[in-house]
XYZ file of C-alpha atoms in Angstrom:
216
model
C 22.015 -1.548 102.105
C 22.834 -0.203 98.660
C 23.901 3.448 98.793
C 25.946 3.760 95.619
C 25.177 2.621 92.073
C 27.934 2.336 89.498
C 26.794 2.148 85.886
C 28.606 0.801 82.872
C 28.072 2.909 79.748
C 28.090 0.788 76.590
C 25.482 -1.959 76.653
C 23.869 -0.697 79.857
C 23.046 2.934 79.108
C 23.919 3.434 75.457
C 23.187 0.696 72.928
C 26.325 -0.512 71.149
C 27.045 -2.801 68.224
C 30.770 -3.571 68.182
C 30.521 -6.245 65.464
C 29.004 -3.559 63.202
C 31.926 -1.264 63.990
C 34.517 -3.949 63.216
C 32.672 -4.795 59.999
C 32.858 -1.156 58.904
C 36.544 -0.932 59.738
C 37.192 -4.137 57.821
C 35.309 -2.613 54.868
C 37.975 0.104 54.779
C 40.487 -2.621 53.949
C 41.833 -3.160 57.468
C 43.008 -6.574 58.675
C 40.937 -6.766 61.872
C 43.100 -9.472 63.427
C 46.169 -7.267 63.056
C 44.303 -4.476 64.837
C 42.692 -6.407 67.677
C 44.844 -9.414 68.455
C 48.191 -9.813 70.145
C 49.938 -12.614 72.078
C 47.733 -14.379 74.620
C 49.850 -12.947 77.429
C 49.152 -9.361 76.346
C 46.781 -7.211 78.433
C 43.160 -7.222 77.276
C 39.912 -5.497 78.131
C 36.233 -6.043 77.519
C 34.141 -4.056 75.078
C 30.854 -5.834 75.623
C 29.585 -9.322 76.479
C 31.581 -11.833 74.474
C 34.029 -9.358 72.941
C 37.481 -8.784 74.426
C 40.129 -6.692 72.727
C 43.885 -6.523 73.004
C 46.603 -4.948 70.939
C 46.192 -1.401 69.654
C 42.498 -1.176 70.538
C 43.239 -1.991 74.166
C 46.112 0.486 74.210
C 43.807 3.193 72.877
C 41.124 2.281 75.394
C 43.471 2.844 78.331
C 44.823 6.101 76.933
C 48.283 4.938 75.881
C 47.650 5.923 72.277
C 46.292 9.430 71.496
C 43.324 9.730 69.161
C 45.139 11.235 66.198
C 47.792 8.520 66.320
C 45.083 5.854 66.588
C 43.133 7.205 63.613
C 46.306 7.642 61.553
C 47.297 4.056 62.313
C 43.970 2.691 61.058
C 44.064 5.032 58.065
C 47.503 3.666 57.142
C 46.135 0.106 57.380
C 43.155 1.015 55.169
C 42.810 1.030 51.412
C 44.515 3.916 49.580
C 42.394 7.065 49.555
C 40.672 6.358 52.874
C 40.166 9.617 54.766
C 40.497 10.370 58.456
C 36.766 11.116 58.615
C 35.906 7.739 57.114
C 38.010 6.059 59.788
C 36.406 8.112 62.561
C 32.901 7.414 61.250
C 33.615 3.674 61.091
C 35.035 3.704 64.609
C 32.043 5.581 66.029
C 29.519 3.430 64.152
C 29.185 1.050 67.116
C 27.454 3.788 69.122
C 23.696 3.756 68.778
C 20.925 5.280 70.898
C 20.972 6.229 74.558
C 17.325 5.906 75.657
C 16.163 8.955 77.588
C 14.306 6.814 80.117
C 17.622 5.355 81.294
C 19.116 8.768 81.971
C 15.886 9.798 83.676
C 16.211 6.738 85.901
C 19.768 7.719 86.877
C 18.505 11.188 87.797
C 15.648 9.689 89.786
C 18.081 7.602 91.814
C 20.171 10.686 92.575
C 17.062 12.550 93.669
C 16.267 9.651 96.012
C 19.645 10.051 97.697
C 21.760 7.432 95.946
C 25.253 8.267 94.762
C 25.585 7.466 91.048
C 28.806 6.897 89.156
C 29.864 5.845 85.672
C 32.628 3.286 85.129
C 33.319 2.673 81.469
C 35.865 1.057 79.212
C 35.845 3.764 76.582
C 38.157 5.982 74.571
C 38.569 9.627 73.680
C 36.752 9.506 70.309
C 33.767 7.541 71.614
C 33.431 9.642 74.765
C 33.466 12.913 72.824
C 30.909 11.561 70.361
C 28.617 10.375 73.160
C 28.814 13.708 74.978
C 27.982 15.552 71.759
C 25.158 13.312 70.533
C 23.658 11.327 73.418
C 23.631 13.344 76.633
C 20.999 16.113 76.591
C 22.668 17.625 79.673
C 26.244 17.650 81.024
C 27.324 14.265 82.360
C 27.766 15.718 85.856
C 23.996 16.229 85.990
C 23.661 12.449 86.061
C 26.798 11.169 87.777
C 28.792 12.193 90.826
C 31.855 11.261 88.799
C 32.676 9.505 85.532
C 35.474 6.947 85.754
C 36.852 6.342 82.262
C 39.427 3.722 81.310
C 41.176 6.177 78.986
C 41.825 8.527 81.918
C 42.588 5.868 84.526
C 45.118 3.928 82.444
C 43.409 0.640 83.284
C 40.320 -1.218 82.175
C 37.732 -3.778 83.206
C 37.874 -6.650 84.039
C 41.195 -5.910 85.774
C 40.278 -5.801 89.469
C 42.665 -2.877 89.907
C 40.177 -0.509 88.283
C 37.376 -1.496 90.669
C 39.669 -1.128 93.673
C 40.651 2.358 92.518
C 37.012 3.397 92.058
C 36.056 2.100 95.510
C 38.971 3.929 97.075
C 38.045 7.208 95.400
C 34.334 7.124 96.200
C 34.920 5.967 99.780
C 31.884 3.686 99.963
C 32.208 0.133 101.350
C 32.064 -2.411 98.538
C 29.007 -4.173 99.956
C 27.048 -0.917 99.764
C 27.751 -0.556 96.029
C 25.748 -1.996 93.158
C 27.702 -2.370 89.934
C 25.671 -2.713 86.722
C 27.394 -4.069 83.617
C 26.403 -6.004 80.495
C 29.582 -8.103 80.679
C 29.497 -11.149 82.942
C 33.314 -11.072 83.137
C 33.206 -7.505 84.437
C 30.574 -8.405 87.023
C 32.533 -11.414 88.258
C 35.646 -9.288 88.658
C 33.755 -6.674 90.677
C 32.268 -9.367 92.909
C 35.745 -10.472 93.997
C 36.013 -7.170 95.874
C 32.647 -7.627 97.558
C 30.591 -5.389 95.293
C 26.976 -6.276 94.573
C 26.436 -6.680 90.823
C 23.717 -6.897 88.216
C 24.552 -8.372 84.807
C 22.203 -6.329 82.631
C 21.034 -7.891 79.350
C 21.776 -5.583 76.422
C 18.982 -3.692 74.668
C 16.618 -4.187 77.601
C 14.789 -2.064 80.146
C 16.474 -3.254 83.342
C 15.017 -0.608 85.681
C 12.576 -2.938 87.426
C 15.286 -5.478 88.215
C 17.612 -2.795 89.550
C 14.842 -1.378 91.736
C 14.255 -4.847 93.173
C 17.936 -5.247 93.998
C 18.092 -1.843 95.664
C 15.011 -2.554 97.767
C 16.167 -6.048 98.720
C 19.604 -4.947 99.818
């Protein structure tokens, strides 16, 4: 029986367009490969289905690089005259709308007695922007706890992050439903026994999630 539901953020709740973000950063004069790629043996993390990042972006996503250092680094890589605000705007340009009906659904599940959590590969700039522009109420009104890669020092699809979440929430893995738009993230969670739903991006997945909850 499903008792706990763990939501991804980007691609599941909030609509994201990472290619648009990388395009805007490239338009500043940045060599995207220099920013996102590193040796194949380097740690990497998912951003959304089909997009994995390594290098400085991964380091920022797990909190090893502070925001001001990250923005200054991109600004230095940009064309002369590029401002900090232009860099920040380009970086945040992947974040689109967070449909109210999805947040209402999370609240509904909580009211029905389910524990709800957020597990997101995110970063300080994106998280602050989302809190300021997308959540009409404090995040704790929707989630029992928000697990963020930038605070945990690890990221999906590393199984270590799922194990840490399961340990902290204290719910058996087979009683948890993990919802993510990345198939790689779902497969990693399944190795620990978690139920998963690979949510298609830009869709209303509520009916499918309700079916899974009722079936299990």
